[in-house]
Amino acid sequence: MTALPLQPPRRLLTVAEFAAFHEATEGRFELQEGNVVVSPSPTPEHQVCLQELLHQLRPQVPDHLRTVPEVDIDLVLVPSHRPGFVRIPDLVVVTREGLKRRRAEGGLLRADEVVLAVEIVSDGSQRTDHTIKHGEYADAGVPHYWILELDARPALIACHLAGEFGYVDAAPVSGIFTADEPFPVRLDLDQLG
């Protein structure tokens, strides 16, 4: 017999209330303006891409940063007493100081501790990844956001903050992706598919 998950509360939640609810449930839940949003489980292709991306990124990430897959991030877009925003990027690169702070204080990692957020687009997440999260991550001040498309050939769109205008999106890149920011990196995108 399989137990059904707890029903999400029928009211808008703060980040703290969501964190308490989320600890009591299994599944992939996010918080969008106080509303609990359920995401489908990732496909095998999505997970293969994530594992390969981690494999390629880890040796290139500087010592003061860490890669963390699929972790709750408090976007800190509103005061803590207001209905909040929590997202689970497929991968984040965060500061070691942020991890140390979270370990000491508890709670969630915060957007200002994220250097890079990565989303791998899946069926059903196209609009969320390209529009909704694109805006939320920019509003939260996440300096770099990568969107990975896994269509016929993997492609990466690198977005970086450009002041009050949000992200500037580079053209999609297939094959070899290189960047100097947020740290020097070279990825073989064809290995992700």
PDB file of C-alpha atoms in Angstrom:
ATOM      1  CA  MET A   1       0.000   0.000   0.000  1.00  0.00           C
ATOM      2  CA  THR A   2       1.314   3.448  -0.914  1.00  0.00           C
ATOM      3  CA  ALA A   3       0.613   6.403   1.343  1.00  0.00           C
ATOM      4  CA  LEU A   4      -0.654   9.554  -0.303  1.00  0.00           C
ATOM      5  CA  PRO A   5       1.271  12.753   0.464  1.00  0.00           C
ATOM      6  CA  LEU A   6      -0.196  15.267   2.862  1.00  0.00           C
ATOM      7  CA  GLN A   7      -2.562  17.731   1.247  1.00  0.00           C
ATOM      8  CA  PRO A   8      -0.976  21.150   0.801  1.00  0.00           C
ATOM      9  CA  PRO A   9      -2.484  23.796   3.066  1.00  0.00           C
ATOM     10  CA  ARG A  10      -5.352  25.729   1.504  1.00  0.00           C
ATOM     11  CA  ARG A  11      -3.894  29.143   2.310  1.00  0.00           C
ATOM     12  CA  LEU A  12      -0.867  31.135   1.262  1.00  0.00           C
ATOM     13  CA  LEU A  13       2.320  30.129   3.082  1.00  0.00           C
ATOM     14  CA  THR A  14       5.364  31.984   4.303  1.00  0.00           C
ATOM     15  CA  VAL A  15       8.756  30.418   3.584  1.00  0.00           C
ATOM     16  CA  ALA A  16       8.990  29.131   7.183  1.00  0.00           C
ATOM     17  CA  GLU A  17       5.535  27.532   6.980  1.00  0.00           C
ATOM     18  CA  PHE A  18       6.408  25.973   3.636  1.00  0.00           C
ATOM     19  CA  ALA A  19       9.684  24.578   5.023  1.00  0.00           C
ATOM     20  CA  ALA A  20       7.769  22.908   7.887  1.00  0.00           C
ATOM     21  CA  PHE A  21       5.170  21.497   5.470  1.00  0.00           C
ATOM     22  CA  HIS A  22       7.841  20.348   3.032  1.00  0.00           C
ATOM     23  CA  GLU A  23       9.748  18.457   5.759  1.00  0.00           C
ATOM     24  CA  ALA A  24       6.600  16.396   6.450  1.00  0.00           C
ATOM     25  CA  THR A  25       6.025  15.406   2.817  1.00  0.00           C
ATOM     26  CA  GLU A  26       7.757  13.635  -0.003  1.00  0.00           C
ATOM     27  CA  GLY A  27       7.810  14.985  -3.503  1.00  0.00           C
ATOM     28  CA  ARG A  28       8.997  17.957  -5.434  1.00  0.00           C
ATOM     29  CA  PHE A  29       7.171  21.003  -4.093  1.00  0.00           C
ATOM     30  CA  GLU A  30       7.992  24.656  -4.708  1.00  0.00           C
ATOM     31  CA  LEU A  31       6.442  27.845  -3.354  1.00  0.00           C
ATOM     32  CA  GLN A  32       5.241  30.501  -5.782  1.00  0.00           C
ATOM     33  CA  GLU A  33       3.880  33.632  -4.131  1.00  0.00           C
ATOM     34  CA  GLY A  34       2.665  31.587  -1.176  1.00  0.00           C
ATOM     35  CA  ASN A  35       1.083  28.853  -3.319  1.00  0.00           C
ATOM     36  CA  VAL A  36       2.407  25.288  -3.170  1.00  0.00           C
ATOM     37  CA  VAL A  37       3.300  24.140  -6.683  1.00  0.00           C
ATOM     38  CA  VAL A  38       3.879  20.456  -7.439  1.00  0.00           C
ATOM     39  CA  SER A  39       6.397  19.477 -10.125  1.00  0.00           C
ATOM     40  CA  PRO A  40       6.436  16.088 -11.824  1.00  0.00           C
ATOM     41  CA  SER A  41       9.301  13.706 -11.158  1.00  0.00           C
ATOM     42  CA  PRO A  42      12.240  14.234 -13.520  1.00  0.00           C
ATOM     43  CA  THR A  43      12.638  11.945 -16.533  1.00  0.00           C
ATOM     44  CA  PRO A  44      15.649   9.618 -16.863  1.00  0.00           C
ATOM     45  CA  GLU A  45      17.068  11.889 -19.604  1.00  0.00           C
ATOM     46  CA  HIS A  46      16.800  14.867 -17.263  1.00  0.00           C
ATOM     47  CA  GLN A  47      18.665  13.003 -14.511  1.00  0.00           C
ATOM     48  CA  VAL A  48      21.407  11.779 -16.894  1.00  0.00           C
ATOM     49  CA  CYS A  49      21.910  15.391 -18.004  1.00  0.00           C
ATOM     50  CA  LEU A  50      22.094  16.566 -14.383  1.00  0.00           C
ATOM     51  CA  GLN A  51      24.630  13.889 -13.418  1.00  0.00           C
ATOM     52  CA  GLU A  52      26.852  14.627 -16.404  1.00  0.00           C
ATOM     53  CA  LEU A  53      26.625  18.372 -15.773  1.00  0.00           C
ATOM     54  CA  LEU A  54      27.707  17.837 -12.161  1.00  0.00           C
ATOM     55  CA  HIS A  55      30.548  15.577 -13.333  1.00  0.00           C
ATOM     56  CA  GLN A  56      31.840  18.266 -15.701  1.00  0.00           C
ATOM     57  CA  LEU A  57      31.269  21.251 -13.394  1.00  0.00           C
ATOM     58  CA  ARG A  58      32.654  20.032 -10.063  1.00  0.00           C
ATOM     59  CA  PRO A  59      36.363  20.088 -10.996  1.00  0.00           C
ATOM     60  CA  GLN A  60      35.976  23.617 -12.424  1.00  0.00           C
ATOM     61  CA  VAL A  61      34.165  25.234  -9.495  1.00  0.00           C
ATOM     62  CA  PRO A  62      36.502  27.365  -7.329  1.00  0.00           C
ATOM     63  CA  ASP A  63      37.148  26.286  -3.735  1.00  0.00           C
ATOM     64  CA  HIS A  64      34.986  29.032  -2.195  1.00  0.00           C
ATOM     65  CA  LEU A  65      31.930  27.637  -4.030  1.00  0.00           C
ATOM     66  CA  ARG A  66      30.047  24.313  -4.023  1.00  0.00           C
ATOM     67  CA  THR A  67      27.671  22.592  -6.449  1.00  0.00           C
ATOM     68  CA  VAL A  68      24.395  21.402  -4.935  1.00  0.00           C
ATOM     69  CA  PRO A  69      21.698  19.570  -6.930  1.00  0.00           C
ATOM     70  CA  GLU A  70      17.969  19.954  -6.325  1.00  0.00           C
ATOM     71  CA  VAL A  71      17.872  21.971  -3.107  1.00  0.00           C
ATOM     72  CA  ASP A  72      15.285  24.421  -1.758  1.00  0.00           C
ATOM     73  CA  ILE A  73      16.258  28.077  -2.233  1.00  0.00           C
ATOM     74  CA  ASP A  74      14.450  30.901  -0.427  1.00  0.00           C
ATOM     75  CA  LEU A  75      14.283  33.638  -3.053  1.00  0.00           C
ATOM     76  CA  VAL A  76      13.751  36.256  -0.307  1.00  0.00           C
ATOM     77  CA  LEU A  77      11.484  38.323  -2.559  1.00  0.00           C
ATOM     78  CA  VAL A  78       9.181  39.406   0.271  1.00  0.00           C
ATOM     79  CA  PRO A  79       9.466  39.979   4.035  1.00  0.00           C
ATOM     80  CA  SER A  80       9.461  36.732   6.035  1.00  0.00           C
ATOM     81  CA  HIS A  81       5.881  37.262   7.337  1.00  0.00           C
ATOM     82  CA  ARG A  82       4.447  37.477   3.782  1.00  0.00           C
ATOM     83  CA  PRO A  83       3.563  34.605   1.392  1.00  0.00           C
ATOM     84  CA  GLY A  84       6.949  33.613  -0.035  1.00  0.00           C
ATOM     85  CA  PHE A  85       8.861  32.068  -2.891  1.00  0.00           C
ATOM     86  CA  VAL A  86      10.926  28.854  -2.718  1.00  0.00           C
ATOM     87  CA  ARG A  87      12.351  27.215  -5.815  1.00  0.00           C
ATOM     88  CA  ILE A  88      14.291  23.997  -6.376  1.00  0.00           C
ATOM     89  CA  PRO A  89      16.718  24.648  -9.227  1.00  0.00           C
ATOM     90  CA  ASP A  90      18.055  21.480 -10.827  1.00  0.00           C
ATOM     91  CA  LEU A  91      21.524  22.641  -9.790  1.00  0.00           C
ATOM     92  CA  VAL A  92      22.953  25.602  -7.916  1.00  0.00           C
ATOM     93  CA  VAL A  93      26.456  26.813  -7.281  1.00  0.00           C
ATOM     94  CA  VAL A  94      26.484  28.394  -3.829  1.00  0.00           C
ATOM     95  CA  THR A  95      29.037  29.984  -1.555  1.00  0.00           C
ATOM     96  CA  ARG A  96      30.644  27.865   1.146  1.00  0.00           C
ATOM     97  CA  GLU A  97      29.760  30.716   3.512  1.00  0.00           C
ATOM     98  CA  GLY A  98      26.099  30.234   2.632  1.00  0.00           C
ATOM     99  CA  LEU A  99      26.317  26.537   3.419  1.00  0.00           C
ATOM    100  CA  LYS A 100      28.046  27.341   6.713  1.00  0.00           C
ATOM    101  CA  ARG A 101      25.352  29.914   7.591  1.00  0.00           C
ATOM    102  CA  ARG A 102      22.555  27.443   6.811  1.00  0.00           C
ATOM    103  CA  ARG A 103      24.209  24.727   8.873  1.00  0.00           C
ATOM    104  CA  ALA A 104      24.538  27.080  11.866  1.00  0.00           C
ATOM    105  CA  GLU A 105      21.127  28.793  11.637  1.00  0.00           C
ATOM    106  CA  GLY A 106      18.990  26.176   9.940  1.00  0.00           C
ATOM    107  CA  GLY A 107      16.376  27.105   7.405  1.00  0.00           C
ATOM    108  CA  LEU A 108      16.961  27.227   3.676  1.00  0.00           C
ATOM    109  CA  LEU A 109      19.755  28.467   1.488  1.00  0.00           C
ATOM    110  CA  ARG A 110      19.042  32.023   0.327  1.00  0.00           C
ATOM    111  CA  ALA A 111      19.164  33.564  -3.128  1.00  0.00           C
ATOM    112  CA  ASP A 112      22.032  35.883  -2.151  1.00  0.00           C
ATOM    113  CA  GLU A 113      24.137  32.768  -1.458  1.00  0.00           C
ATOM    114  CA  VAL A 114      23.538  31.432  -4.989  1.00  0.00           C
ATOM    115  CA  VAL A 115      26.087  32.353  -7.654  1.00  0.00           C
ATOM    116  CA  LEU A 116      24.517  30.256 -10.437  1.00  0.00           C
ATOM    117  CA  ALA A 117      21.138  28.545 -10.831  1.00  0.00           C
ATOM    118  CA  VAL A 118      20.607  25.937 -13.557  1.00  0.00           C
ATOM    119  CA  GLU A 119      17.303  24.597 -14.858  1.00  0.00           C
ATOM    120  CA  ILE A 120      17.034  21.652 -17.262  1.00  0.00           C
ATOM    121  CA  VAL A 121      13.905  22.151 -19.347  1.00  0.00           C
ATOM    122  CA  SER A 122      11.515  19.190 -19.304  1.00  0.00           C
ATOM    123  CA  ASP A 123       8.101  18.580 -20.806  1.00  0.00           C
ATOM    124  CA  GLY A 124       5.797  20.800 -18.831  1.00  0.00           C
ATOM    125  CA  SER A 125       8.481  23.202 -17.556  1.00  0.00           C
ATOM    126  CA  GLN A 126       9.146  25.282 -20.696  1.00  0.00           C
ATOM    127  CA  ARG A 127       7.181  28.373 -19.610  1.00  0.00           C
ATOM    128  CA  THR A 128       8.164  28.004 -15.966  1.00  0.00           C
ATOM    129  CA  ASP A 129      11.909  27.800 -16.721  1.00  0.00           C
ATOM    130  CA  HIS A 130      12.042  30.374 -19.526  1.00  0.00           C
ATOM    131  CA  THR A 131       9.638  32.951 -18.112  1.00  0.00           C
ATOM    132  CA  ILE A 132       8.543  32.518 -14.499  1.00  0.00           C
ATOM    133  CA  LYS A 133      11.795  31.327 -12.923  1.00  0.00           C
ATOM    134  CA  HIS A 134      13.752  33.603 -15.265  1.00  0.00           C
ATOM    135  CA  GLY A 135      11.951  36.584 -13.720  1.00  0.00           C
ATOM    136  CA  GLU A 136      11.987  35.291 -10.149  1.00  0.00           C
ATOM    137  CA  TYR A 137      15.714  34.463 -10.148  1.00  0.00           C
ATOM    138  CA  ALA A 138      16.520  37.879 -11.629  1.00  0.00           C
ATOM    139  CA  ASP A 139      14.306  39.658  -9.086  1.00  0.00           C
ATOM    140  CA  ALA A 140      16.017  37.655  -6.316  1.00  0.00           C
ATOM    141  CA  GLY A 141      19.442  38.825  -7.519  1.00  0.00           C
ATOM    142  CA  VAL A 142      20.850  35.458  -8.618  1.00  0.00           C
ATOM    143  CA  PRO A 143      23.721  36.735 -10.803  1.00  0.00           C
ATOM    144  CA  HIS A 144      23.804  33.879 -13.322  1.00  0.00           C
ATOM    145  CA  TYR A 145      21.070  31.585 -14.636  1.00  0.00           C
ATOM    146  CA  TRP A 146      21.604  28.820 -17.173  1.00  0.00           C
ATOM    147  CA  ILE A 147      18.743  27.186 -19.054  1.00  0.00           C
ATOM    148  CA  LEU A 148      19.532  23.805 -20.591  1.00  0.00           C
ATOM    149  CA  GLU A 149      17.375  22.537 -23.453  1.00  0.00           C
ATOM    150  CA  LEU A 150      17.572  18.818 -24.257  1.00  0.00           C
ATOM    151  CA  ASP A 151      15.827  18.733 -27.629  1.00  0.00           C
ATOM    152  CA  ALA A 152      17.620  17.122 -30.598  1.00  0.00           C
ATOM    153  CA  ARG A 153      20.980  18.475 -29.385  1.00  0.00           C
ATOM    154  CA  PRO A 154      21.584  19.936 -25.915  1.00  0.00           C
ATOM    155  CA  ALA A 155      21.813  23.723 -25.883  1.00  0.00           C
ATOM    156  CA  LEU A 156      22.593  26.168 -23.076  1.00  0.00           C
ATOM    157  CA  ILE A 157      21.273  29.700 -22.717  1.00  0.00           C
ATOM    158  CA  ALA A 158      23.475  31.686 -20.321  1.00  0.00           C
ATOM    159  CA  CYS A 159      21.702  34.591 -18.632  1.00  0.00           C
ATOM    160  CA  HIS A 160      23.408  37.222 -16.483  1.00  0.00           C
ATOM    161  CA  LEU A 161      22.037  40.079 -14.431  1.00  0.00           C
ATOM    162  CA  ALA A 162      22.143  43.485 -16.105  1.00  0.00           C
ATOM    163  CA  GLY A 163      21.037  45.829 -13.351  1.00  0.00           C
ATOM    164  CA  GLU A 164      17.405  46.861 -13.029  1.00  0.00           C
ATOM    165  CA  PHE A 165      16.532  45.274 -16.379  1.00  0.00           C
ATOM    166  CA  GLY A 166      16.887  41.707 -15.132  1.00  0.00           C
ATOM    167  CA  TYR A 167      18.743  39.119 -17.169  1.00  0.00           C
ATOM    168  CA  VAL A 168      20.425  39.534 -20.503  1.00  0.00           C
ATOM    169  CA  ASP A 169      20.200  36.208 -22.346  1.00  0.00           C
ATOM    170  CA  ALA A 170      23.002  35.033 -24.599  1.00  0.00           C
ATOM    171  CA  ALA A 171      22.166  33.114 -27.763  1.00  0.00           C
ATOM    172  CA  PRO A 172      21.752  29.353 -27.241  1.00  0.00           C
ATOM    173  CA  VAL A 173      25.040  27.442 -27.498  1.00  0.00           C
ATOM    174  CA  SER A 174      25.436  23.805 -28.582  1.00  0.00           C
ATOM    175  CA  GLY A 175      28.617  21.748 -28.640  1.00  0.00           C
ATOM    176  CA  ILE A 176      31.266  23.385 -26.448  1.00  0.00           C
ATOM    177  CA  PHE A 177      30.147  26.079 -24.008  1.00  0.00           C
ATOM    178  CA  THR A 178      32.762  28.336 -22.421  1.00  0.00           C
ATOM    179  CA  ALA A 179      32.398  31.260 -20.040  1.00  0.00           C
ATOM    180  CA  ASP A 180      34.545  33.426 -17.778  1.00  0.00           C
ATOM    181  CA  GLU A 181      31.698  34.260 -15.387  1.00  0.00           C
ATOM    182  CA  PRO A 182      30.684  33.311 -12.750  1.00  0.00           C
ATOM    183  CA  PHE A 183      33.978  31.365 -12.957  1.00  0.00           C
ATOM    184  CA  PRO A 184      36.026  30.027 -15.878  1.00  0.00           C
ATOM    185  CA  VAL A 185      34.203  26.996 -17.239  1.00  0.00           C
ATOM    186  CA  ARG A 186      34.188  24.735 -20.294  1.00  0.00           C
ATOM    187  CA  LEU A 187      31.372  22.223 -20.876  1.00  0.00           C
ATOM    188  CA  ASP A 188      30.891  19.616 -23.570  1.00  0.00           C
ATOM    189  CA  LEU A 189      27.137  19.946 -23.966  1.00  0.00           C
ATOM    190  CA  ASP A 190      26.883  16.981 -26.338  1.00  0.00           C
ATOM    191  CA  GLN A 191      27.805  14.745 -23.388  1.00  0.00           C
ATOM    192  CA  LEU A 192      24.688  15.921 -21.525  1.00  0.00           C
ATOM    193  CA  GLY A 193      22.181  14.272 -23.854  1.00  0.00           C
TER     194      GLY A 193
END
